[in-house]
PDB file of C-alpha atoms in Angstrom:
ATOM      1  CA  MET H 100    -131.532 109.990  49.676  1.00 62.00           C
ATOM      2  CA  THR H 101    -129.340 107.890  47.431  1.00 64.00           C
ATOM      3  CA  ARG H 102    -125.617 108.416  47.195  1.00 68.00           C
ATOM      4  CA  LEU H 103    -122.986 107.206  44.765  1.00 66.00           C
ATOM      5  CA  THR H 104    -119.332 107.764  44.940  1.00 69.00           C
ATOM      6  CA  LEU H 105    -118.038 107.779  41.271  1.00 78.00           C
ATOM      7  CA  THR H 106    -119.866 109.249  39.420  1.00 84.00           C
ATOM      8  CA  VAL H 107    -120.718 111.692  42.188  1.00 87.00           C
ATOM      9  CA  SER H 108    -124.401 111.694  42.701  1.00 87.00           C
ATOM     10  CA  VAL H 109    -126.810 112.614  45.464  1.00 88.00           C
ATOM     11  CA  ARG H 110    -130.439 112.088  44.700  1.00 89.00           C
ATOM     12  CA  CYS H 111    -133.126 113.345  47.032  1.00 92.00           C
ATOM     13  CA  VAL H 112    -136.400 111.299  46.581  1.00 92.00           C
ATOM     14  CA  THR H 113    -139.682 112.499  48.187  1.00 92.00           C
ATOM     15  CA  GLU H 114    -142.297 110.224  49.653  1.00 93.00           C
ATOM     16  CA  ASP H 115    -144.350 110.389  46.521  1.00 94.00           C
ATOM     17  CA  GLY H 116    -141.324 109.206  44.351  1.00 91.00           C
ATOM     18  CA  ARG H 117    -140.221 112.408  42.734  1.00 93.00           C
ATOM     19  CA  GLY H 118    -136.418 112.783  42.737  1.00 92.00           C
ATOM     20  CA  THR H 119    -134.103 115.703  42.517  1.00 92.00           C
ATOM     21  CA  GLU H 120    -130.362 115.424  41.744  1.00 91.00           C
ATOM     22  CA  VAL H 121    -128.527 117.580  44.365  1.00 92.00           C
ATOM     23  CA  VAL H 122    -125.063 117.538  42.746  1.00 91.00           C
ATOM     24  CA  PRO H 123    -124.642 120.047  39.869  1.00 94.00           C
ATOM     25  CA  ASP H 124    -123.911 118.708  36.286  1.00 92.00           C
ATOM     26  CA  TRP H 125    -120.325 120.145  36.141  1.00 95.00           C
ATOM     27  CA  VAL H 126    -119.099 118.248  39.160  1.00 94.00           C
ATOM     28  CA  ASN H 127    -118.427 114.876  37.536  1.00 92.00           C
ATOM     29  CA  PRO H 128    -116.255 116.360  34.545  1.00 93.00           C
ATOM     30  CA  VAL H 129    -114.255 118.297  37.093  1.00 95.00           C
ATOM     31  CA  VAL H 130    -113.596 115.188  39.257  1.00 93.00           C
ATOM     32  CA  LEU H 131    -112.659 113.118  36.207  1.00 93.00           C
ATOM     33  CA  ALA H 132    -110.255 115.936  34.982  1.00 95.00           C
ATOM     34  CA  GLY H 133    -108.760 116.102  38.396  1.00 96.00           C
ATOM     35  CA  LEU H 134    -108.180 112.377  38.680  1.00 94.00           C
ATOM     36  CA  THR H 135    -106.700 112.338  35.133  1.00 96.00           C
ATOM     37  CA  LEU H 136    -104.370 115.176  36.047  1.00 98.00           C
ATOM     38  CA  LEU H 137    -103.263 113.306  39.303  1.00 98.00           C
ATOM     39  CA  VAL H 138    -102.432 110.181  37.321  1.00 98.00           C
ATOM     40  CA  LEU H 139    -100.494 112.165  34.618  1.00 98.00           C
ATOM     41  CA  ALA H 140     -98.595 114.089  37.327  1.00 98.00           C
ATOM     42  CA  GLY H 141     -97.698 110.807  39.102  1.00 98.00           C
ATOM     43  CA  ALA H 142     -96.600 109.215  35.912  1.00 98.00           C
ATOM     44  CA  GLU H 143     -94.463 112.191  35.100  1.00 98.00           C
ATOM     45  CA  ALA H 144     -92.893 112.169  38.577  1.00 97.00           C
ATOM     46  CA  VAL H 145     -91.931 108.567  38.286  1.00 97.00           C
ATOM     47  CA  ARG H 146     -90.497 109.114  34.709  1.00 97.00           C
ATOM     48  CA  GLY H 147     -88.460 112.129  35.972  1.00 95.00           C
ATOM     49  CA  THR H 148     -87.103 110.128  38.939  1.00 95.00           C
ATOM     50  CA  VAL H 149     -86.061 107.136  36.858  1.00 94.00           C
ATOM     51  CA  HIS H 150     -84.461 109.555  34.338  1.00 93.00           C
ATOM     52  CA  ARG H 151     -82.436 111.154  37.160  1.00 92.00           C
ATOM     53  CA  TRP H 152     -81.350 107.798  38.609  1.00 91.00           C
ATOM     54  CA  ARG H 153     -80.205 106.610  35.124  1.00 91.00           C
ATOM     55  CA  ARG H 154     -78.234 109.755  34.545  1.00 90.00           C
ATOM     56  CA  ALA H 155     -76.684 109.592  38.026  1.00 87.00           C
ATOM     57  CA  GLY H 156     -75.731 105.948  37.417  1.00 84.00           C
ATOM     58  CA  SER H 157     -74.044 106.635  34.093  1.00 80.00           C
ATOM     59  CA  ALA H 158     -72.217 109.639  35.498  1.00 71.00           C
ATOM     60  CA  SER H 159     -70.667 107.549  38.161  1.00 65.00           C
ATOM     61  CA  GLY H 160     -69.217 105.013  35.640  1.00 58.00           C
ATOM     62  CA  ARG H 161     -71.553 102.031  36.506  1.00 51.00           C
TER      63      ARG H 161
END
């Protein structure tokens, strides 16, 4: 059995050398989309926090 992390892959190889992919084809696009959404959400959270800090700073007269 061979395993890879990214891209997600588990390949079962028999003694005679025949291999079968155990992970379905749709898994890797879903993982990539999820990681992309995670990065975008994190960037938006940082942007919103910085924006709030700047507005709070200008409202207090700094």
